Short mmCIF file of C-alpha atoms in Angstrom, two decimals:
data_model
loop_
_atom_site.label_atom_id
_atom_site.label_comp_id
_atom_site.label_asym_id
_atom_site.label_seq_id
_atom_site.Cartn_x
_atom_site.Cartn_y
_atom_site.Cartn_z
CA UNK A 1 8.98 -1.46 -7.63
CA UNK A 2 10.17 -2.83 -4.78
CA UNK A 3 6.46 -2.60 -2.07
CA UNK A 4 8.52 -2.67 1.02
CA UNK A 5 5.77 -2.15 3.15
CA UNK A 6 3.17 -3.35 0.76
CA UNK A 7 4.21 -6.81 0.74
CA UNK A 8 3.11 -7.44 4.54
CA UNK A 9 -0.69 -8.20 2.85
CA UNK A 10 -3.60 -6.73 1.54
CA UNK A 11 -5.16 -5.85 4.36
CA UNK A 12 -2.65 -4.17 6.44
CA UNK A 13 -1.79 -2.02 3.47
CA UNK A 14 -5.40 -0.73 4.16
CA UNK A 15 -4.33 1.44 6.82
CA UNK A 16 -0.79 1.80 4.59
CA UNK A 17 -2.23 3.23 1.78
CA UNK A 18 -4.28 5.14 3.60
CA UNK A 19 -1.51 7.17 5.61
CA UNK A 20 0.10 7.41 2.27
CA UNK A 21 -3.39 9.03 0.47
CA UNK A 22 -3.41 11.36 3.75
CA UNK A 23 -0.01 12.06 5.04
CA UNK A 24 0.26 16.04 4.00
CA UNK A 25 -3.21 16.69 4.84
CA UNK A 26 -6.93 16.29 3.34
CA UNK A 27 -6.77 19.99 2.65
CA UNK A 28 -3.45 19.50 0.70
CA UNK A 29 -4.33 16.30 -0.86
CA UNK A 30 -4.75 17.87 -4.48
CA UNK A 31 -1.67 19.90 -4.20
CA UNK A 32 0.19 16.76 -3.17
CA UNK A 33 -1.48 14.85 -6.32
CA UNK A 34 -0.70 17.44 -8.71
CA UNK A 35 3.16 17.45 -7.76
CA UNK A 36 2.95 13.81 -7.68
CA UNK A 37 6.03 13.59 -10.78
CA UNK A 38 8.23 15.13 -8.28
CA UNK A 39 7.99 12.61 -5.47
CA UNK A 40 7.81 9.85 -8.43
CA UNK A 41 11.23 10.78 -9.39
CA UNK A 42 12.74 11.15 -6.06
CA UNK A 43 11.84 7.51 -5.08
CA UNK A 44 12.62 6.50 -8.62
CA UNK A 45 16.30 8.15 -8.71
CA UNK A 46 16.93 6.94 -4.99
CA UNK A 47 16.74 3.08 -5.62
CA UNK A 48 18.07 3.70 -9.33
CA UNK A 49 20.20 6.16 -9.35
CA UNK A 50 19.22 6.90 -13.06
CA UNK A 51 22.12 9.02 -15.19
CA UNK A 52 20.96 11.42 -17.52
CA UNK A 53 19.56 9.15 -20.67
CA UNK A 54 17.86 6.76 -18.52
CA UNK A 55 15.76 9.89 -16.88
CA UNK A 56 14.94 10.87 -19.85
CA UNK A 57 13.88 7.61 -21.13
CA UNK A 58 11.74 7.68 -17.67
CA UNK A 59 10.09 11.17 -17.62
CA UNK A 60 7.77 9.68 -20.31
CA UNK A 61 6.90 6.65 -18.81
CA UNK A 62 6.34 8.26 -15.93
CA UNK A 63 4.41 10.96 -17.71
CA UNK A 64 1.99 8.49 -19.69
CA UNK A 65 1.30 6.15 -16.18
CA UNK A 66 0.46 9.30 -14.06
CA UNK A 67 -1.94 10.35 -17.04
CA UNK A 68 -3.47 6.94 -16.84
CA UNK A 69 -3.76 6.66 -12.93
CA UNK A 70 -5.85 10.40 -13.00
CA UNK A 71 -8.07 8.71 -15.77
CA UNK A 72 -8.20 5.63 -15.32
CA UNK A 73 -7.54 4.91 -11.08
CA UNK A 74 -9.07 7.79 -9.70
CA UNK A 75 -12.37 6.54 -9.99
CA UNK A 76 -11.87 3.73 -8.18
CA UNK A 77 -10.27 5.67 -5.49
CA UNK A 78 -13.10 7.56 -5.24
CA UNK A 79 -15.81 5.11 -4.91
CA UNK A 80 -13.90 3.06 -2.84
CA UNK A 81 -13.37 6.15 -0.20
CA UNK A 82 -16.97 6.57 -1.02
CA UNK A 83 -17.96 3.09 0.11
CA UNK A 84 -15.91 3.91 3.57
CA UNK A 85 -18.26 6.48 3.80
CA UNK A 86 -21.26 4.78 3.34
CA UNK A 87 -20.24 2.22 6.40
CA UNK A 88 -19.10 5.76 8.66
CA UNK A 89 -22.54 7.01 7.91
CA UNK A 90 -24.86 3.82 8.11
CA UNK A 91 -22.93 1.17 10.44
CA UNK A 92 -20.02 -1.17 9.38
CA UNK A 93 -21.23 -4.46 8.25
CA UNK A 94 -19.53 -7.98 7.39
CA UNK A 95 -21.23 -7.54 3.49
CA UNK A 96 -20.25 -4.14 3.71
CA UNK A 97 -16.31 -4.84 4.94
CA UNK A 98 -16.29 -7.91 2.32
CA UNK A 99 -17.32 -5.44 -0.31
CA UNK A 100 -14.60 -2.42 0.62
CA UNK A 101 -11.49 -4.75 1.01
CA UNK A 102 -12.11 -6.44 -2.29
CA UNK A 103 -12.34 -2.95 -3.83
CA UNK A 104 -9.18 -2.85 -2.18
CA UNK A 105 -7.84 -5.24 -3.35
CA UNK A 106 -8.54 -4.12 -6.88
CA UNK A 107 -6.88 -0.76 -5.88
CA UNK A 108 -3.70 -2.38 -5.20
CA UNK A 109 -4.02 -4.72 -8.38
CA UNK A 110 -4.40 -2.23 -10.55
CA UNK A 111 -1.65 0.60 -8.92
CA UNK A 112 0.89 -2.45 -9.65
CA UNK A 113 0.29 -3.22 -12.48
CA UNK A 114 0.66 0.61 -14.17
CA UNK A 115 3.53 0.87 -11.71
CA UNK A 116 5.37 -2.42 -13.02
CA UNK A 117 3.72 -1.42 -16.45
CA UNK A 118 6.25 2.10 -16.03
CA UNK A 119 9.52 0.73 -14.73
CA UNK A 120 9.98 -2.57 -16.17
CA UNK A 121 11.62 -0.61 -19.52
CA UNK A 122 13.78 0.89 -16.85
CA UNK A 123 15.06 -1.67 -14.91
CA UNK A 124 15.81 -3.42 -18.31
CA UNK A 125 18.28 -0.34 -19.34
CA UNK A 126 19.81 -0.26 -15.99
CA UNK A 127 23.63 -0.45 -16.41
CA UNK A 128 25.99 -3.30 -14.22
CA UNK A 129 27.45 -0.49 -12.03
CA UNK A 130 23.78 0.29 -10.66
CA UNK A 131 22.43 -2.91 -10.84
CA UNK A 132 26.07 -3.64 -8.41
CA UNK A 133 24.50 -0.66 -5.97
CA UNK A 134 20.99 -1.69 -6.20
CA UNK A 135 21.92 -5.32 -5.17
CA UNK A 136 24.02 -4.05 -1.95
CA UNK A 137 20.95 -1.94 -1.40
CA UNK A 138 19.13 -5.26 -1.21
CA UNK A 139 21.37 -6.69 0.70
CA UNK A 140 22.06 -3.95 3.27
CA UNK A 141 18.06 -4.09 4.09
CA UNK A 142 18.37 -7.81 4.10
CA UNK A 143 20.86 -7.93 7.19
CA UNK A 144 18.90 -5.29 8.95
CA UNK A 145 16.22 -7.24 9.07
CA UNK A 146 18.39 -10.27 10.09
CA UNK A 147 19.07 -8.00 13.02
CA UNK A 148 15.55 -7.93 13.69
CA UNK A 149 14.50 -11.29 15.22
CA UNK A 150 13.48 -13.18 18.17
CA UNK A 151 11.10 -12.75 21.32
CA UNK A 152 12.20 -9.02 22.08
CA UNK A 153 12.22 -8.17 18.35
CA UNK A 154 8.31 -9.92 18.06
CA UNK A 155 7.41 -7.84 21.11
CA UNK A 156 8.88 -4.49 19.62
CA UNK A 157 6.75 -4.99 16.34
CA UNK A 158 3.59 -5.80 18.40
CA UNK A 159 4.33 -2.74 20.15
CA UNK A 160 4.88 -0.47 17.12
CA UNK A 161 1.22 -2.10 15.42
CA UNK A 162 -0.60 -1.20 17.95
CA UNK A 163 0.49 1.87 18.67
CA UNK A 164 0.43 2.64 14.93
CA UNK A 165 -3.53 1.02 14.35
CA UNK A 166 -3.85 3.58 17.82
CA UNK A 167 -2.20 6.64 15.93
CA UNK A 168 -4.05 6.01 12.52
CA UNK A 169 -7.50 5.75 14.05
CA UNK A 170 -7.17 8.98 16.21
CA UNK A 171 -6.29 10.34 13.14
CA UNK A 172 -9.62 9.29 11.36
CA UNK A 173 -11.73 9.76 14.11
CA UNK A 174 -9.75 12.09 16.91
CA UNK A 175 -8.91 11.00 20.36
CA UNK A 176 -10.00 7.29 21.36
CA UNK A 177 -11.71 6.45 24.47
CA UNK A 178 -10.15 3.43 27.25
CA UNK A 179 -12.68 0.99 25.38
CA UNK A 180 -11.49 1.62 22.00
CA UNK A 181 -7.88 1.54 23.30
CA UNK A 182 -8.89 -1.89 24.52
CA UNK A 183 -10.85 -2.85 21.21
CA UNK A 184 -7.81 -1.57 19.32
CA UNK A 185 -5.01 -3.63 21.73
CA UNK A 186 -7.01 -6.95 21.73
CA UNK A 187 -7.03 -6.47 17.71
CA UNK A 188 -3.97 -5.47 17.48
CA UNK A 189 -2.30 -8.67 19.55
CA UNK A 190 -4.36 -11.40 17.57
CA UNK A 191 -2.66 -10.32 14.41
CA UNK A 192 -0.01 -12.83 13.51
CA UNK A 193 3.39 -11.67 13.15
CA UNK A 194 4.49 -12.57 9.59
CA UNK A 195 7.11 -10.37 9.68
CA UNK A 196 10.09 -12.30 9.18
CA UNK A 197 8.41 -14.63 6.81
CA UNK A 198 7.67 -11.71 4.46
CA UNK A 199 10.99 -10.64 4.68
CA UNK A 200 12.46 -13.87 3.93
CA UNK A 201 9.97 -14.15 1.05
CA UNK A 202 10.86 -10.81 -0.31
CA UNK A 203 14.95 -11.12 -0.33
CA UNK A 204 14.19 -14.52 -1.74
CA UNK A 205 12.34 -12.47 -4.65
CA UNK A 206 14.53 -9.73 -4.86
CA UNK A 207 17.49 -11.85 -5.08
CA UNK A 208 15.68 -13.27 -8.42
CA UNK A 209 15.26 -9.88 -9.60
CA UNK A 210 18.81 -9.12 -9.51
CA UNK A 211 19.64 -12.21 -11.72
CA UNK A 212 17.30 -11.17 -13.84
CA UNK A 213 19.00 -7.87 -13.79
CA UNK A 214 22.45 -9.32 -14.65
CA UNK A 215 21.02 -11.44 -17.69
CA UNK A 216 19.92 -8.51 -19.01
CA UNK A 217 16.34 -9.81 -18.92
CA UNK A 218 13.99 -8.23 -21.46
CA UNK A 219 11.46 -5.55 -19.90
CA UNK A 220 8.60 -8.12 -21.02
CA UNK A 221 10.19 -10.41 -19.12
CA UNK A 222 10.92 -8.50 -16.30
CA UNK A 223 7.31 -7.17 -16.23
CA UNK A 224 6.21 -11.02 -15.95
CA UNK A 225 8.73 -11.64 -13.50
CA UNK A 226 7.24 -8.11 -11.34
CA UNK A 227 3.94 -9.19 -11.73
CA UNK A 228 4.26 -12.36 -10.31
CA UNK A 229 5.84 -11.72 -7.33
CA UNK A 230 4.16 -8.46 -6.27
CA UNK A 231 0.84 -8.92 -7.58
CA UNK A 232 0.19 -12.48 -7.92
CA UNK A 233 2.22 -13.54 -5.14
CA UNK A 234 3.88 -16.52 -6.55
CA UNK A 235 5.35 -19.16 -4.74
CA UNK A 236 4.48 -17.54 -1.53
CA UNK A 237 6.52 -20.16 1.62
CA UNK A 238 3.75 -22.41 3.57
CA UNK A 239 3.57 -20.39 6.62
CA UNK A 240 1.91 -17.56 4.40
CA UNK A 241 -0.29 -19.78 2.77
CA UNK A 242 -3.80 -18.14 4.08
CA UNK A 243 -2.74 -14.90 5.49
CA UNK A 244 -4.41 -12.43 3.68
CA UNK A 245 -7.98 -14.00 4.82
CA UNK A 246 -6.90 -13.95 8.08
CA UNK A 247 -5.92 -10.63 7.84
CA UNK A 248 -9.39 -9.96 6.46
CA UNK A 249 -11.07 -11.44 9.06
CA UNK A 250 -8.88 -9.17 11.61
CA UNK A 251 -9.91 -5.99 9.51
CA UNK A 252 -13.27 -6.54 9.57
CA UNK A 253 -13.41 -7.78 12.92
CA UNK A 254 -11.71 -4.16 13.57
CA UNK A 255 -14.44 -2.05 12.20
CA UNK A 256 -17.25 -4.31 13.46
CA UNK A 257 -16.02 -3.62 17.10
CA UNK A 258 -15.14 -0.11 16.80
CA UNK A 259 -18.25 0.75 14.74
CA UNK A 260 -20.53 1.32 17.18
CA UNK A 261 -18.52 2.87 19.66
CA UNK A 262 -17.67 6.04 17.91
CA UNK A 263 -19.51 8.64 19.45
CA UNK A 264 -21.40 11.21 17.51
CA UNK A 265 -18.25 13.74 17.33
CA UNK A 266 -15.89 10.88 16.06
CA UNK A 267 -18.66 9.66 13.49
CA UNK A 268 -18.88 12.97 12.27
CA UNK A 269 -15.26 13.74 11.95
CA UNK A 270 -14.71 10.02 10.28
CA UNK A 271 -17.47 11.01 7.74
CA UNK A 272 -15.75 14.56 6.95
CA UNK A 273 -12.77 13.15 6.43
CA UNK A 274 -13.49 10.26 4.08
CA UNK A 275 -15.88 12.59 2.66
CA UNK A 276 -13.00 15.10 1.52
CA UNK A 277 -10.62 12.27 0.21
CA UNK A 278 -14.16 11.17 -2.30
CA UNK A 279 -14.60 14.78 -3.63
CA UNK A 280 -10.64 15.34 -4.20
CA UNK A 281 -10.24 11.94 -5.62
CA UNK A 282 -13.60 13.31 -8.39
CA UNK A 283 -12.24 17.13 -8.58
CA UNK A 284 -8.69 15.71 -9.97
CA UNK A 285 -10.52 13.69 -12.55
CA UNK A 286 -10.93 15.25 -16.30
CA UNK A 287 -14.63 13.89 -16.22
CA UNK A 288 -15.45 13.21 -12.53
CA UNK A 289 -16.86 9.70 -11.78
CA UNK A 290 -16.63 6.74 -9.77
CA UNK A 291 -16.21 3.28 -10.45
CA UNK A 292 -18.66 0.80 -9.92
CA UNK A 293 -18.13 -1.25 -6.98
CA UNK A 294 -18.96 -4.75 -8.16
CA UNK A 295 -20.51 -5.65 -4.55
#
């Protein structure tokens, strides 16, 4: 519901979603899918706090949208994973990036809306006691991230992205050599940092969500209202206006760079790996397939 991280743009959450497909492990990935209800209704129950009725109301919902998303989204995790591969194996090109982060970008379209699609009944039977909680939840991240300005707070998150871009590739492709280091820091310090304007952007939002709360908005409404904000990105403030194809460009510029410095050990570790995620992403499907790629 609420994207924390996911709201930064649609290219950072490439490495995001990423860490979140692989965080227990390729070899675990299908036990971590298949016990995926569990960690729905932790996450669920900690921003909610649902009482008895309203998990039950939920245990369905949540039921029928992780049905859909093996059906219906793991093909397009697959063949997206599968177009990764293709650029490990063959070279990373500008087509080639233009074609993956758009099938990206579909990814994340389409995990919103099934996620909205789920909670929006929720949120519209949530009761004024938790929607009080949820609010000072808001609020509490709000002034932490108040906290969180200024020169030595900008240099803190440059520090933290690079050393996380640093972490995340050694993960893909095992230790990096002092060029890649370099590739990876002169990346790394180009991106803009839009922190505090996506924070200010997403209190702005959440506070809306909260009124909406407190009117006892309808879930159709509140699905409209969810939709806009974390999928269409409405009213986004000026000094986000362009972001995510700058972002883009930084991605692609990324892979183009470190593409052909991978030695034959990283390549081949980089290819296993995305390799894995493409057959568990097909071996969790009823009827294995991928989607097509539309590029």
């Amino acid at each position: 519901m609420h994207k924390r991280r996911l709201l930064l743009s649609l290219l950072t959450l490439l490495v995001t979603l990423t860490l979140v497909l692989v965080g227990t492990g390729c070899s675990r990935m299908r036990i971590a899918y298949q016990t995926a209800d569990f960690f729905v209704d932790r996450h669920v129950n900690d921003y909610l706090q649902l009482d008895r009725s309203q998990r039950q109301q939920w245990a369905p919902l949540r039921k029928t949208a992780l049905a859909a998303h093996r059906e219906e989204e793991l093909p397009y995790l697959a063949a997206f994973f599968d177009s990764a591969r293709d650029g490990a194996v063959n070279g990373f090109t500008r087509a080639g990036m233009t074609c993956l982060l758009d099938q990206f970008e579909t990814i994340y379209q389409r995990h919103m809306r099934l996620i909205i699609g789920a909670l929006a009944p929720v949120l519209a039977g949530l009761e004024r006691d938790q929607i009080d909680a949820l609010a000072a939840r808001f609020e509490q991240e709000a002034q932490k991230d108040a906290a969180n300005t200024g020169p030595a707070a900008a240099a803190r998150r440059a520090r933290k992205r690079a050393e996380r871009y640093e972490s995340n590739m050694g993960w893909w492709i095992g230790d990096l050599t002092s060029n890649q280091l370099d590739i990876l820091g002169d990346l790394t310090a180009a991106m803009p940092d839009t922190a505090p304007a996506w924070n200010a952007y997403r209190d702005r939002k959440r506070q809306e969500l909260t009124a909406l709360l407190r009117q006892q908005a309808s879930a159709a409404a509140l699905e409209r209202f969810l939709r806009g904000w974390l999928i269409d990105l409405d009213d986004l403030p000026p000094d986000l206006a362009g972001i995510d194809a700058i972002m883009r460009e930084h991605m692609t510029e990324l892979f183009l760079r470190l593409g052909p410095s991978f030695s034959p050990a990283q390549r081949a570790r980089f290819v296993d790996r995305l390799t894995t995620l493409r057959d568990d992403f097909l071996a969790l499907q009823t009827q294995p397939r991928m989607a097509a790629r539309g590029c």
